[in-house]
PDB file of C-alpha atoms and ligand atoms in Angstrom:
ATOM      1  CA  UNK A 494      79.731 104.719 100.991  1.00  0.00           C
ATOM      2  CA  UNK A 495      78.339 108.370 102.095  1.00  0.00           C
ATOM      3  CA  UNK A 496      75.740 109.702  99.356  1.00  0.00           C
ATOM      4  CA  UNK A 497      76.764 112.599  97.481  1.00  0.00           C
ATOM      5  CA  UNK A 498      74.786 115.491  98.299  1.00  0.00           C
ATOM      6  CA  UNK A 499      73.595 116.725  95.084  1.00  0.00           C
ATOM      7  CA  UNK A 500      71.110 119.833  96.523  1.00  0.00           C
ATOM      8  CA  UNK A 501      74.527 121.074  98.493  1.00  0.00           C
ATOM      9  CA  UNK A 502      76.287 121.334  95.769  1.00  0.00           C
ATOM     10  CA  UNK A 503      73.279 122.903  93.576  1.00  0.00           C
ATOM     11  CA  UNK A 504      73.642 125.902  96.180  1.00  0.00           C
ATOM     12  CA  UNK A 505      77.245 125.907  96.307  1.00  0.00           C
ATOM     13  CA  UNK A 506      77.225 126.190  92.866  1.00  0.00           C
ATOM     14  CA  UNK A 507      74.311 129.044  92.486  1.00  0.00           C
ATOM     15  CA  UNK A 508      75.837 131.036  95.475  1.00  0.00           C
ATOM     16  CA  UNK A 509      79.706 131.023  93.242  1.00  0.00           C
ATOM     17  CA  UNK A 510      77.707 132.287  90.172  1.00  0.00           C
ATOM     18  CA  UNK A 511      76.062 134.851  92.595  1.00  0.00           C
ATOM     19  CA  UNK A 512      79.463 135.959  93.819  1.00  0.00           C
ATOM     20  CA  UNK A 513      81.095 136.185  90.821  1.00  0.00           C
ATOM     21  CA  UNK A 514      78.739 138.759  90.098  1.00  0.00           C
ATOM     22  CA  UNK A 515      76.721 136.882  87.578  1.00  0.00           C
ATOM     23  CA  UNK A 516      72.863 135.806  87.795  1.00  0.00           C
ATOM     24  CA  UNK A 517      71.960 132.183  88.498  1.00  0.00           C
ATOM     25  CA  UNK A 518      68.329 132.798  87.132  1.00  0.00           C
ATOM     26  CA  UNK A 519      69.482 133.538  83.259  1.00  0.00           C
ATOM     27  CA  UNK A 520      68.756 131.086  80.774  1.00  0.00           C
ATOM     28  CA  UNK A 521      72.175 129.333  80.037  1.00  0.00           C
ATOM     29  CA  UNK A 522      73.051 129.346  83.804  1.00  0.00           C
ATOM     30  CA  UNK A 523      69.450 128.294  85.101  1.00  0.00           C
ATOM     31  CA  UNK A 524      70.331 124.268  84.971  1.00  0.00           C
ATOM     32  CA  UNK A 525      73.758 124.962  85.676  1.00  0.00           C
ATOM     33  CA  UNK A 526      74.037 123.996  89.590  1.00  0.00           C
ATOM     34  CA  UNK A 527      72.498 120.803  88.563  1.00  0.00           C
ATOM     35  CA  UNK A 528      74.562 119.753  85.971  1.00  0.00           C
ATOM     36  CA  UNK A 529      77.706 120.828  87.952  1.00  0.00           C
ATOM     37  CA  UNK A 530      76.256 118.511  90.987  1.00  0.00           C
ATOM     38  CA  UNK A 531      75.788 115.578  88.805  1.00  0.00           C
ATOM     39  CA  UNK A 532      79.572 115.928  87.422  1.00  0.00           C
ATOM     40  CA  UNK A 533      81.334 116.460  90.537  1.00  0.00           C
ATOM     41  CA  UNK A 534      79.032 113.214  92.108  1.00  0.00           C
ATOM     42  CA  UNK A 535      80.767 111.577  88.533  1.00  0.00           C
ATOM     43  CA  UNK A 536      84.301 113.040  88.824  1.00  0.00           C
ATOM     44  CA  UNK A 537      84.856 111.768  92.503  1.00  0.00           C
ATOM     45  CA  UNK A 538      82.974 109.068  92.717  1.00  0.00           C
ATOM     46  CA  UNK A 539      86.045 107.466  93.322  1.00  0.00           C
ATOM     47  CA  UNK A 540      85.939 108.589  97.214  1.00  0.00           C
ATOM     48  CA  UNK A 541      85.888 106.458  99.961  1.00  0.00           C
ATOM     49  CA  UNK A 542      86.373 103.503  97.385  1.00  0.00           C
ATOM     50  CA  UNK A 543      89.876 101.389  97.828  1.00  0.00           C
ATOM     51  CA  UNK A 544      91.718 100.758  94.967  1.00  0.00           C
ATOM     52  CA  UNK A 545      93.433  97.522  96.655  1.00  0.00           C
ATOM     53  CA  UNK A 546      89.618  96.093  95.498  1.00  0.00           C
ATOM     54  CA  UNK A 547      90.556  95.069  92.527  1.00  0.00           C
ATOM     55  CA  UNK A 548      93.808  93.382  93.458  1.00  0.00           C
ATOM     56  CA  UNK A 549      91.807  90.961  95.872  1.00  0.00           C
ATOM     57  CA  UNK A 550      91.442  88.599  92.869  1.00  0.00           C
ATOM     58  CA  UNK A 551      95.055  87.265  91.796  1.00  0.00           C
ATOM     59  CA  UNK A 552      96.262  84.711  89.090  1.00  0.00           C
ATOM     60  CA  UNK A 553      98.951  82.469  89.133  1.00  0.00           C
ATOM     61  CA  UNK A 554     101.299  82.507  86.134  1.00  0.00           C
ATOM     62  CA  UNK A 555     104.393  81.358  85.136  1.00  0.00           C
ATOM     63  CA  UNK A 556     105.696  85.040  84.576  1.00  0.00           C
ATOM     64  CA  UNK A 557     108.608  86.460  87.209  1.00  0.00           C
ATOM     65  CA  UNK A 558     110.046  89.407  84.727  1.00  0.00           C
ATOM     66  CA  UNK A 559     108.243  92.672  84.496  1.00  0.00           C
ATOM     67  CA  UNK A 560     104.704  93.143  83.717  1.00  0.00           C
ATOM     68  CA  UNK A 561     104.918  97.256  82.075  1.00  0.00           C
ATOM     69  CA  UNK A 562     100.714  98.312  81.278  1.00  0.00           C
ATOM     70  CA  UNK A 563     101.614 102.109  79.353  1.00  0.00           C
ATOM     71  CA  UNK A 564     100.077 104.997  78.605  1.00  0.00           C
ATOM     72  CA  UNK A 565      96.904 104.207  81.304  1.00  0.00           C
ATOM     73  CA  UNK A 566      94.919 107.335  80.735  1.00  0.00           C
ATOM     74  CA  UNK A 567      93.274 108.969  83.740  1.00  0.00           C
ATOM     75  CA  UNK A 568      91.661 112.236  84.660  1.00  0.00           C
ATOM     76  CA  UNK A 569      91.193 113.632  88.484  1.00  0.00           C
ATOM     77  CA  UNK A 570      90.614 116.882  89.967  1.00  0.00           C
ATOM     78  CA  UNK A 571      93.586 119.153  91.658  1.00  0.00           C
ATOM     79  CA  UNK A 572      92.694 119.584  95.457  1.00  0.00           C
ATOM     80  CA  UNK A 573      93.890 122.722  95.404  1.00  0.00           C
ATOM     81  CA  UNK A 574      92.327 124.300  92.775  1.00  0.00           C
ATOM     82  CA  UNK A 575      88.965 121.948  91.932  1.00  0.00           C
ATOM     83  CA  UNK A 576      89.784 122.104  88.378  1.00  0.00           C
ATOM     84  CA  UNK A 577      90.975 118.787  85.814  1.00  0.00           C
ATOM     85  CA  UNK A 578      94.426 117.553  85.764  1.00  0.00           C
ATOM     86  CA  UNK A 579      95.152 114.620  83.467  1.00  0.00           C
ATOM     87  CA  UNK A 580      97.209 112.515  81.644  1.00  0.00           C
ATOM     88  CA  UNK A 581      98.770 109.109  81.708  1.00  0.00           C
ATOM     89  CA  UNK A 582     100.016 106.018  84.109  1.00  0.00           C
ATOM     90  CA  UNK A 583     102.474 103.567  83.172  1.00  0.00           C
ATOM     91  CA  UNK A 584     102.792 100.664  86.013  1.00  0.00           C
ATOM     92  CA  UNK A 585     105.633  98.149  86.227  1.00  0.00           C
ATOM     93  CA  UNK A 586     106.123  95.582  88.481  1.00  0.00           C
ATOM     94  CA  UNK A 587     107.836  91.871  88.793  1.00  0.00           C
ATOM     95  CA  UNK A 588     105.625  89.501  90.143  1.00  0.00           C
ATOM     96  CA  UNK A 589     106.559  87.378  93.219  1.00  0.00           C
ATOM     97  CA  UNK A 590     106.220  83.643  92.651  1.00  0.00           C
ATOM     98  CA  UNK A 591     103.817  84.555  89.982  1.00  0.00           C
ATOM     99  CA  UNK A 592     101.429  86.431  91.558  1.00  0.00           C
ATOM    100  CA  UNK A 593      99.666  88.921  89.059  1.00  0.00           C
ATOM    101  CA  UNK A 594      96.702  90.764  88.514  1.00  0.00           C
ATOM    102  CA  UNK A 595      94.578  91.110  85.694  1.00  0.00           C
ATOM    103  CA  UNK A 596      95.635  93.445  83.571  1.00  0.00           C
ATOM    104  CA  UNK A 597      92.230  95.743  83.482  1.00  0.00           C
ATOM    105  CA  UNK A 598      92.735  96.280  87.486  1.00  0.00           C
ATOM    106  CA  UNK A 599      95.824  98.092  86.752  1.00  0.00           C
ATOM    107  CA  UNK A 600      93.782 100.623  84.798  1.00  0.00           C
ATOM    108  CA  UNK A 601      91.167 100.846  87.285  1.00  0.00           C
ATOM    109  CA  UNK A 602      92.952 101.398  90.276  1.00  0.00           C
ATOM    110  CA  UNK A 603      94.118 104.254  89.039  1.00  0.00           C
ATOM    111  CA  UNK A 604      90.859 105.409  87.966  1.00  0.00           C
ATOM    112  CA  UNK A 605      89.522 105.166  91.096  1.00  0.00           C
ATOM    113  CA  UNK A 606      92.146 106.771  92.784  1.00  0.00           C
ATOM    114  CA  UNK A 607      92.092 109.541  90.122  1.00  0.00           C
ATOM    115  CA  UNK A 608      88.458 109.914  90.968  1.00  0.00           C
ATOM    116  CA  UNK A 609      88.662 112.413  94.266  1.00  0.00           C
ATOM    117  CA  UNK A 610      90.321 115.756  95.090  1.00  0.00           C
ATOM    118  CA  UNK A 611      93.933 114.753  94.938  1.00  0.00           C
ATOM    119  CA  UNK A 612      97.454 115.440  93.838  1.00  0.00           C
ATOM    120  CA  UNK A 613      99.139 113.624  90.975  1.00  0.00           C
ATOM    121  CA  UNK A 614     102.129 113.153  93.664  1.00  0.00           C
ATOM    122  CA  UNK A 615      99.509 110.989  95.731  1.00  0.00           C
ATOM    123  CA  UNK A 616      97.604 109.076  92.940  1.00  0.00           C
ATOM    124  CA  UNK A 617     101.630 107.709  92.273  1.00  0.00           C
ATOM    125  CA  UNK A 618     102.210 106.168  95.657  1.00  0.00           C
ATOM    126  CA  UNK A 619      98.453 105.060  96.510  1.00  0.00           C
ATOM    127  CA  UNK A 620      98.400 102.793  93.487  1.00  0.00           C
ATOM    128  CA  UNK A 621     101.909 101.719  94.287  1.00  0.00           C
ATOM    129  CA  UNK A 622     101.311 100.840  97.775  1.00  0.00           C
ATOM    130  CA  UNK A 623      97.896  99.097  97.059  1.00  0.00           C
ATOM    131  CA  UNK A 624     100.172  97.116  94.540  1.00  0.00           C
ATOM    132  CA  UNK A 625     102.863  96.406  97.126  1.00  0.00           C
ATOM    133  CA  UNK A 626     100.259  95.264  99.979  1.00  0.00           C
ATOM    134  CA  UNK A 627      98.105  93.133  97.721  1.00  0.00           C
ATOM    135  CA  UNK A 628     100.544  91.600  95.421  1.00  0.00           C
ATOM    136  CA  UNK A 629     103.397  91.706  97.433  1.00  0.00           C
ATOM    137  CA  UNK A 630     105.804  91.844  94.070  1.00  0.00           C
ATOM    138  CA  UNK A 631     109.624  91.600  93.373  1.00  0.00           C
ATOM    139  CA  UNK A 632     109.131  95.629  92.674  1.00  0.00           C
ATOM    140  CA  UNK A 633     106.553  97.974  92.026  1.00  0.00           C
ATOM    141  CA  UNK A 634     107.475 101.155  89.862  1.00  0.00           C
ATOM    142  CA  UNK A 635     104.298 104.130  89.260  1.00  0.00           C
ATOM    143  CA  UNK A 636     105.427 106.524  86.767  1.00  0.00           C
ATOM    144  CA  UNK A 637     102.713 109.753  86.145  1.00  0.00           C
ATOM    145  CA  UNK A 638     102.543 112.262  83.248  1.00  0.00           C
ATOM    146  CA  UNK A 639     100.175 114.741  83.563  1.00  0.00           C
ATOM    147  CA  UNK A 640      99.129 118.174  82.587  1.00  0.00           C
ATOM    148  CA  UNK A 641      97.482 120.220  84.951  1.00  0.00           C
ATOM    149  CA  UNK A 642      94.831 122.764  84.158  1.00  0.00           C
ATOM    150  CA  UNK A 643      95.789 125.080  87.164  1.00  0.00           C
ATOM    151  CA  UNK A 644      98.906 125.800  85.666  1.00  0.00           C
ATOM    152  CA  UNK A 645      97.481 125.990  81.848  1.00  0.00           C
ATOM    153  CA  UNK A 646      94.248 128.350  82.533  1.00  0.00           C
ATOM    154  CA  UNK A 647      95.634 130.746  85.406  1.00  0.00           C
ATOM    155  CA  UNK A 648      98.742 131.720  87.639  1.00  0.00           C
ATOM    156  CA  UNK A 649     101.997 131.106  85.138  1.00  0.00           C
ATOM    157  CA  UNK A 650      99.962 129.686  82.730  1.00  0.00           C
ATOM    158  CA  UNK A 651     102.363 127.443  80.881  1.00  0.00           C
ATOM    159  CA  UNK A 652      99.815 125.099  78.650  1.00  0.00           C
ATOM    160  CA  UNK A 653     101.657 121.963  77.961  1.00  0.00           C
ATOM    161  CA  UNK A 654     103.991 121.292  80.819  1.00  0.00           C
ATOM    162  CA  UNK A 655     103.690 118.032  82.041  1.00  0.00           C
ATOM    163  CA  UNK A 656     104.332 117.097  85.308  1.00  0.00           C
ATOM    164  CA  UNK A 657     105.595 113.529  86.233  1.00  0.00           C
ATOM    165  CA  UNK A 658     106.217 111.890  89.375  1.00  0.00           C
ATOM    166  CA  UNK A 659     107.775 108.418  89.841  1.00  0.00           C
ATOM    167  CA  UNK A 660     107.303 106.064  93.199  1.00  0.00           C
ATOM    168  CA  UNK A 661     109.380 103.321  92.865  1.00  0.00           C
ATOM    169  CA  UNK A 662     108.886 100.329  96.222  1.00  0.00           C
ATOM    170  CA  UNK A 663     110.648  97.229  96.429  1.00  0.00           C
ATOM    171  CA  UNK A 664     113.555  96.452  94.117  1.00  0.00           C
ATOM    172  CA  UNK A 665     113.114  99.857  92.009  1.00  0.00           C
ATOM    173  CA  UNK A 666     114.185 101.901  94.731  1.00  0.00           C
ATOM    174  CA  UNK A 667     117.536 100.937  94.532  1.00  0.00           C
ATOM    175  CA  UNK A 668     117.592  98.560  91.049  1.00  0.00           C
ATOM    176  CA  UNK A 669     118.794 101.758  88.323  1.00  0.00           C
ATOM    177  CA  UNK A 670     119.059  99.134  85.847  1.00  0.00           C
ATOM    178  CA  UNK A 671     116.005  98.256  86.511  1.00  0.00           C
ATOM    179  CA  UNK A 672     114.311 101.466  86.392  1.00  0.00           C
ATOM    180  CA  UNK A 673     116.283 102.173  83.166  1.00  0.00           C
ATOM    181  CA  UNK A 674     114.673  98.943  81.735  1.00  0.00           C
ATOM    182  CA  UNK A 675     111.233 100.379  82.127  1.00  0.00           C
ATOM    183  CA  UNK A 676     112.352 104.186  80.818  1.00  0.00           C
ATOM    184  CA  UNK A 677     113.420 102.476  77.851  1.00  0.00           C
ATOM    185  CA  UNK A 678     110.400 100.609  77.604  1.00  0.00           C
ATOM    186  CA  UNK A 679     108.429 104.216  77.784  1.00  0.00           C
ATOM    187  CA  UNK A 680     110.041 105.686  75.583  1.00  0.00           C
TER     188      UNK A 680
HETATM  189 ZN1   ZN B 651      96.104 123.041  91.292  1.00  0.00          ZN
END
């Protein structure tokens, strides 16, 4: 895994204060750059990192109708505008012969995958493809809600619009009773 270069950032960080015309040397800003550096080395630590890790371990159970985790909460950065976007996963899926994975994974692949410049649209299909290749289930089915600070703080600035995405592989893509079954679990 490449280091995080914490001194980069500290100048990247001093030289934005600078150009936003405000001085790096007054009190409240003087540790500023640092604890920016140490964040952003937190909020994408998550690069580089695979979330199909934490599917390599599977169980066998005696379990082939869906498996729904809800309301997974997350938090990642927008690649477009470095700033928060967050909200919630809920995964279903059908295991295959009874192939699952612990419960906890669910959660943290999407944490990891949260954890890196990204877009909510990706997040979605990265955790439903790691699911799909490691698992290989009856049906995967991603659904995202999240809110995202680049449209709450600037531009149209509409706090409180969530954004969702779905990615839906194996029998959800063309199953709607089965993607109704899960909606009406969410709900
Ligand atoms: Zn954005």
């Amino acid at each position: 895994m490449t280091e995080v270069d914490l001194s980069k950032i500290e100048k990247a960080v001093s030289m934005i204060l600078e150009a936003v015309g405000e001085d790096p040397e007054r009190e409240g800003l003087l540790d500023t750059p640092k604890r920016v550096a140490k964040m952003y080395a937190e909020v994408f630590e998550g690069l580089n990192k695979d979330p199909r890790q934490y599917f390599e371990t599977v169980f066998h159970e005696n379990h082939d109708e869906v498996v729904l985790v809800k309301d997974i909460p997350f938090h990642s950065m927008c690649e477009h505008h470095l700033v928060p976007f967050f909200g919630h996963a809920h995964i279903a899926y059908i295991p295959r012969n009874g192939v699952v994975a612990g419960l906890s994974k669910l959660a943290r692949a999407v944490e990891t995958t949260a954890k890196r410049p990204q877009l909510q649209e990706r997040i979605t299909s990265t955790v439903a493809n790691a699911m799909m290749d490691m698992l290989n289930p009856i049906g995967v089915y991603v659904i995202i809600e999240a809110e995202h600070m680049c449209m709450t703080m600037r531009g149209i600035k509409k706090p409180g619009a969530k954004t969702v995405t779905t990615v839906a592989r194996g029998i959800y893509e063309h199953d709607d009773v089965k993607r109704a079954e899960i909606l009406s679990l969410l709900k």
